[in-house]
Amino acid sequence: MSRVYIFDTTLRDGEQSPGCSMTTPEKLKMAGQLVDLGVDVLEAGFPIASDGDYEAVDAVSRQFPWVQVAALARACTLDIERAASALQHAKRPRIHTFIATSDIHLKYKLKKSRQEVLDSAVAAVALARNYTDDVEFSAEDATRTELEYLEEICQAVVEAGARTVNLPDTVGYSVPDEYAELIGRIVTLLGDRAVVSVHCHDDLGLAVANSLAAVRAGARQVECTINGIGERAGNAALEEVVMAIKIRHDRLPYETNIHSEKLFGASQMLTHFITFGPQPNKAIVGENAFAHEAGIHQDGYLKNPSTYEIMSPASVGVPESRIVLGKHSGRHALKKRAEDLGFQLTRAQVEELYTRFTHIADNKKGLRNEEIIALVKEIIAAHPATETLSVQYTVAK
Ligand code: KIV
Ligand code: ZN
């Protein structure tokens, strides 16, 4: 099976992190964007955590009845009943129940024995199955869990009825080959009885690399968020996982259902709802992801975009490549920008523009179109040329 399911947790793991809380109307709009994007499973909240989360899961279930909506629940009766109640209007409800399995969490957080945790996991899955056939179990902190115990718990929850088994790298501790090894072991163990899922945090900046390594080892569900938001350093960024699979299909021969040209729109909408956007140099959706400043890069890009772009901005929904004219820009890029702004310059004028531009740009971060227009107009006035034909221009935004 080469299909990889995208489980979006922007509205749950993402939303629960600092600066990311959203109102129910915002969550509904975001859910609509995620549905259009083509996510397979939409985790809409953690209903026991707050009335707002309950309301969001309920509202998303009512508004998008055909969508697979997931609600999170700890492995206990109260949580599972609350999740089931919030999902009552969903046509394809998924209860996602979890419990920590690492000795660190058992000793310091849960104060439970391995047997007690195993019993709770099995009981939770069995209870959830009374409400829906679609039950996912997550072994929180799986990557720091003793392997034999993890295997035992995975077997047990599948026997109890879990159809998806998620092995989170909760603290972003794993590295790709190690995570792939772990996933491979569980995929072999479970066979086609359950989909193995991955959920990676980015504490070491490896969330996407770990997720992709896991897919190559047999995982078929990736849990991720728009812009990579999530606890601490965040979750694997959905847009990066999807575009890596799309662009490097030669090495990652899998399919997702994501309409990649809607990625930028989803990223922008999220940015409007929360308190921060992606950093400028963020892959795929950052402000500079398709910007070229170095002269050599601009020259190559203008001759053929494929010299410096491995995907087109349009393929991820970015309206246009933005060449930033800064101190590293060359004559070619300056001439092209002047042309885009409606000026046909002579060679002498380009030369003059280049000289004055580099002088100004040396002390600035970059020049806006308006500033370039003013400069070009000054040059044309000072050095008129019969071959300067065009006087029409529009100020590009
Ligand atoms: O990071 C994690 O372990 C989680 C689980 C609840 C899936 O978010
Ligand atoms: Zn998480």
XYZ file of C-alpha atoms and ligand atoms in Angstrom:
406
model
C 0.000 0.000 0.000
C 1.613 3.261 -1.019
C -1.041 5.643 0.261
C 0.029 7.725 3.263
C -2.784 9.123 5.391
C -2.417 12.654 6.643
C -3.764 13.088 10.169
C -3.935 16.780 10.905
C -3.604 17.840 14.532
C -3.350 21.608 14.037
C -6.578 22.053 16.013
C -5.453 19.807 18.878
C -1.670 19.468 19.424
C -1.141 22.752 17.556
C -3.869 24.651 19.283
C -2.802 23.553 22.772
C 0.605 25.246 22.430
C 1.480 28.787 23.556
C 0.088 31.604 21.406
C -2.026 29.240 19.310
C -5.420 29.149 20.967
C -8.357 29.708 18.634
C -12.042 30.386 19.127
C -14.614 27.872 17.903
C -15.548 30.020 14.842
C -11.842 30.245 13.966
C -11.434 26.502 14.407
C -14.395 25.931 12.114
C -12.893 28.135 9.408
C -9.551 26.405 9.811
C -11.277 23.018 9.666
C -12.908 24.056 6.372
C -9.501 24.967 4.981
C -8.056 21.630 6.116
C -10.941 19.725 4.561
C -10.372 21.571 1.251
C -6.698 20.787 1.534
C -7.605 17.083 1.628
C -6.475 15.885 5.058
C -7.639 12.345 5.810
C -8.258 12.696 9.525
C -8.945 15.942 11.322
C -8.206 15.909 15.042
C -10.482 18.667 16.294
C -9.712 18.724 20.014
C -9.383 17.088 23.408
C -12.979 17.272 24.718
C -12.243 16.577 28.392
C -9.654 19.380 28.467
C -12.131 22.270 28.202
C -15.653 23.206 27.176
C -14.107 25.027 24.211
C -12.466 21.838 22.994
C -15.704 19.905 23.412
C -17.616 22.573 21.500
C -15.035 22.594 18.698
C -15.160 18.815 18.219
C -18.949 18.927 18.229
C -19.087 21.869 15.792
C -16.568 20.330 13.366
C -18.457 17.010 13.479
C -21.743 18.741 12.621
C -20.336 20.988 9.921
C -18.245 18.374 8.132
C -20.215 15.165 8.665
C -18.464 13.277 5.866
C -15.006 13.887 7.339
C -13.123 11.516 9.629
C -13.044 13.621 12.816
C -10.868 12.548 15.740
C -11.135 13.487 19.411
C -8.381 12.863 21.934
C -8.958 11.065 25.236
C -6.671 9.779 27.958
C -7.033 6.081 28.623
C -9.816 6.445 31.180
C -13.587 6.206 31.215
C -14.424 9.877 31.767
C -12.243 11.060 28.880
C -13.520 8.443 26.475
C -17.155 9.130 27.272
C -16.602 12.857 26.821
C -14.855 12.291 23.482
C -17.657 9.977 22.329
C -20.269 12.532 23.302
C -18.468 15.353 21.436
C -18.281 13.122 18.366
C -21.920 12.022 18.436
C -22.794 13.927 15.239
C -19.765 12.754 13.295
C -20.497 10.168 10.620
C -16.950 8.880 10.804
C -15.847 9.434 14.408
C -12.440 8.385 15.623
C -11.600 8.116 19.298
C -7.905 8.634 19.841
C -6.917 7.334 23.234
C -3.441 7.483 24.728
C -1.341 6.639 27.729
C 2.362 7.066 28.388
C 4.436 3.889 28.191
C 8.014 4.918 29.014
C 9.444 4.115 32.433
C 10.199 7.811 32.997
C 6.527 8.684 32.566
C 5.327 5.662 34.529
C 7.561 6.448 37.487
C 7.282 10.250 37.713
C 4.000 11.139 36.067
C 1.562 8.234 36.247
C 3.021 6.421 39.259
C 1.757 3.177 37.759
C 3.320 -0.174 37.005
C 3.743 -1.450 33.459
C 0.939 -3.955 34.041
C -1.424 -1.224 35.251
C -0.678 0.890 32.175
C -1.192 -2.071 29.881
C -4.525 -2.855 31.554
C -5.657 0.776 31.255
C -4.721 0.858 27.565
C -6.637 -2.314 26.772
C -9.676 -1.231 28.806
C -9.698 2.192 27.115
C -9.581 0.732 23.629
C -12.314 -1.781 24.470
C -14.520 0.974 25.901
C -13.921 3.249 22.901
C -14.900 0.415 20.581
C -18.376 0.512 22.142
C -18.791 3.929 20.501
C -16.962 3.538 17.209
C -15.059 1.000 15.130
C -12.410 3.594 14.450
C -10.146 3.624 17.500
C -6.578 4.866 17.550
C -4.204 4.108 20.388
C -1.095 6.193 21.099
C 1.772 4.998 23.279
C 2.926 8.376 24.537
C 6.717 8.695 24.720
C 7.011 5.536 22.624
C 10.563 6.351 21.570
C 11.792 6.180 25.173
C 9.834 3.023 25.945
C 11.509 -0.347 26.353
C 10.943 -2.156 23.045
C 9.641 -5.487 24.395
C 7.083 -3.701 26.541
C 6.069 -1.472 23.646
C 5.559 -4.552 21.470
C 3.475 -6.173 24.172
C 1.218 -3.146 24.537
C 0.838 -2.727 20.753
C -0.249 -6.358 20.411
C -2.675 -6.022 23.293
C -4.407 -2.866 22.045
C -4.823 -4.317 18.567
C -6.380 -7.425 20.077
C -8.694 -5.111 22.025
C -9.783 -3.436 18.779
C -7.465 -0.557 17.930
C -7.184 -0.076 14.180
C -4.442 2.513 14.270
C -1.413 2.344 16.536
C 0.526 5.562 16.919
C 4.104 5.630 18.203
C 4.823 9.239 19.103
C 8.251 10.712 19.489
C 6.635 12.851 22.154
C 9.771 14.664 23.257
C 11.469 14.880 19.862
C 14.318 12.668 21.040
C 14.671 10.162 18.237
C 16.880 10.282 15.144
C 15.739 9.013 11.739
C 17.457 5.615 11.476
C 16.573 4.745 15.054
C 12.936 5.770 14.616
C 12.713 3.840 11.336
C 14.036 0.746 13.116
C 11.395 1.033 15.825
C 8.589 1.607 13.336
C 9.774 -1.297 11.183
C 9.623 -3.611 14.205
C 6.046 -2.646 15.029
C 4.917 -2.751 11.384
C 6.246 -6.318 11.135
C 4.639 -7.245 14.423
C 1.182 -5.910 13.565
C 1.080 -6.750 9.868
C -2.182 -5.691 8.282
C -4.102 -5.770 11.556
C -3.495 -2.067 12.168
C -2.161 1.040 10.483
C 1.041 2.195 12.150
C 1.072 5.948 12.678
C 3.816 8.427 13.527
C 3.676 11.640 15.490
C 6.958 13.509 15.813
C 7.900 16.568 17.795
C 10.625 18.881 16.625
C 12.816 19.398 19.693
C 15.928 18.459 17.708
C 14.586 19.807 14.421
C 14.067 16.241 13.172
C 10.286 15.871 13.184
C 9.873 15.807 9.408
C 12.985 13.682 8.807
C 11.823 11.202 11.440
C 8.309 11.058 9.973
C 9.632 10.383 6.476
C 12.069 7.737 7.716
C 9.129 6.078 9.447
C 7.054 6.098 6.277
C 9.884 4.349 4.464
C 9.852 1.773 7.255
C 6.152 1.072 6.764
C 4.198 3.703 8.708
C 1.117 4.749 6.755
C -0.280 7.594 8.809
C 1.614 10.808 9.562
C 0.363 13.154 12.261
C 1.329 16.725 11.552
C 0.281 20.373 11.722
C 0.159 23.395 9.467
C 3.290 25.544 9.901
C 4.580 22.847 12.271
C 2.842 24.382 15.290
C 2.536 22.224 18.396
C 3.900 21.614 21.866
C 7.323 23.221 22.528
C 9.271 23.194 19.223
C 6.165 21.958 17.433
C 5.081 18.954 15.403
C 6.158 17.780 11.973
C 5.050 20.422 9.465
C 2.335 19.053 7.204
C 3.465 21.129 4.227
C 7.029 19.803 4.492
C 6.007 16.156 4.789
C 3.630 16.451 1.844
C 6.001 18.337 -0.445
C 8.927 16.038 0.329
C 6.768 13.103 -0.770
C 5.599 14.979 -3.850
C 8.921 16.414 -4.991
C 11.066 13.379 -4.095
C 8.681 10.757 -5.363
C 11.719 8.939 -6.762
C 12.891 8.204 -3.197
C 9.525 8.424 -1.436
C 7.107 6.586 -3.740
C 3.929 7.310 -1.797
C 0.739 9.243 -2.361
C -1.195 11.626 -0.154
C -4.573 13.181 -0.791
C -3.305 16.731 -0.234
C -3.966 19.409 -2.853
C -0.606 21.071 -2.544
C -1.651 24.311 -4.224
C -3.785 24.984 -1.139
C -0.891 24.773 1.335
C -0.001 28.451 1.362
C -3.639 29.458 1.883
C -3.895 27.147 4.894
C -0.668 28.531 6.322
C -1.867 32.107 5.856
C -5.232 31.453 7.451
C -3.607 29.874 10.491
C -1.237 32.835 10.756
C -4.231 35.190 10.916
C -5.798 33.219 13.746
C -2.808 32.689 16.024
C -0.154 35.034 17.375
C 2.728 34.143 15.066
C 3.411 33.086 11.510
C 6.090 30.817 10.098
C 9.621 32.193 10.321
C 10.669 33.964 7.081
C 12.998 31.160 6.012
C 10.478 28.397 6.810
C 10.368 25.767 4.043
C 7.412 25.899 1.642
C 5.369 28.664 3.289
C 7.895 31.174 4.721
C 8.113 34.652 3.246
C 11.534 33.925 1.776
C 10.854 30.371 0.622
C 10.765 31.544 -2.991
C 12.813 34.729 -2.691
C 16.216 35.088 -4.333
C 18.646 37.792 -3.353
C 22.186 36.761 -4.301
C 23.079 38.076 -7.755
C 24.207 34.696 -9.074
C 20.970 33.109 -7.854
C 18.826 35.850 -9.350
C 20.624 35.585 -12.673
C 20.168 31.797 -12.780
C 16.576 31.980 -11.609
C 15.695 34.544 -14.258
C 17.273 32.410 -16.975
C 15.366 29.377 -15.746
C 13.586 29.070 -12.362
C 14.598 25.418 -12.068
C 18.198 26.521 -11.454
C 17.276 27.581 -7.929
C 13.723 26.375 -7.307
C 12.865 22.722 -6.846
C 9.144 23.444 -6.958
C 7.170 26.315 -8.395
C 5.561 28.803 -6.005
C 2.271 28.083 -7.761
C 2.503 24.381 -6.866
C 2.101 25.296 -3.175
C -0.167 28.261 -3.758
C 2.383 31.066 -3.319
C 1.287 33.814 -5.704
C 4.692 34.660 -7.191
C 8.425 34.347 -6.691
C 9.641 37.392 -4.874
C 13.047 38.513 -5.938
C 14.369 40.715 -3.169
C 16.557 43.413 -4.532
C 19.276 43.898 -1.977
C 22.976 44.563 -1.922
C 23.766 41.190 -3.487
C 21.543 41.731 -6.494
C 23.060 41.896 -9.946
C 22.415 43.967 -13.069
C 20.217 41.325 -14.654
C 17.767 41.319 -11.756
C 17.692 45.115 -11.596
C 17.005 45.418 -15.305
C 14.249 42.803 -15.075
C 12.620 44.542 -12.114
C 12.722 47.859 -13.954
C 11.080 46.129 -16.913
C 8.421 44.602 -14.687
C 7.760 48.102 -13.442
C 7.384 49.404 -16.996
C 10.836 50.830 -17.793
C 12.947 49.872 -20.787
C 16.414 51.113 -19.901
C 19.457 51.614 -22.062
C 22.644 49.850 -21.177
C 24.091 53.119 -19.807
C 21.019 53.654 -17.659
C 21.219 50.105 -16.294
C 24.852 50.754 -15.449
C 23.956 53.981 -13.649
C 21.062 52.266 -11.874
C 23.337 49.454 -10.752
C 25.946 51.864 -9.371
C 23.462 53.970 -7.439
C 21.442 50.968 -6.334
C 24.405 49.089 -4.839
C 25.451 52.228 -3.004
C 22.009 52.626 -1.414
C 21.435 48.920 -0.852
C 24.717 48.623 1.019
C 23.112 50.409 3.942
C 19.635 48.865 3.683
C 17.959 45.498 3.942
C 16.486 45.791 0.445
C 14.650 48.211 -1.809
C 10.912 48.320 -2.281
C 9.404 48.739 -5.732
C 8.432 52.330 -4.982
C 12.041 53.170 -4.158
C 13.277 51.515 -7.322
C 10.759 53.474 -9.381
C 11.910 56.751 -7.836
C 15.523 55.870 -8.571
C 14.821 54.857 -12.153
C 12.862 58.049 -12.770
C 15.753 60.136 -11.461
C 18.163 58.305 -13.735
C 15.960 58.718 -16.774
C 15.595 62.428 -16.018
C 19.328 62.878 -15.583
C 20.330 60.676 -18.506
C 17.571 60.841 -21.080
C 17.934 58.482 -23.974
C 15.966 58.296 -27.171
C 15.722 54.538 -26.765
C 13.891 54.908 -23.426
C 10.466 54.297 -24.865
C 8.204 53.200 -22.112
C 6.962 55.702 -19.601
C 4.050 53.631 -18.414
C 4.391 51.837 -15.138
C 2.352 50.501 -12.372
C 3.490 50.174 -8.789
C 3.537 46.475 -8.031
C 2.391 45.661 -4.504
O 3.067 13.993 21.555
C 2.286 13.096 21.909
O 2.667 12.040 22.408
C 0.865 13.339 21.736
C -0.053 12.195 21.955
C -1.237 12.579 22.758
C -0.435 11.598 20.633
O 0.477 14.418 21.336
Zn 2.135 15.561 20.393
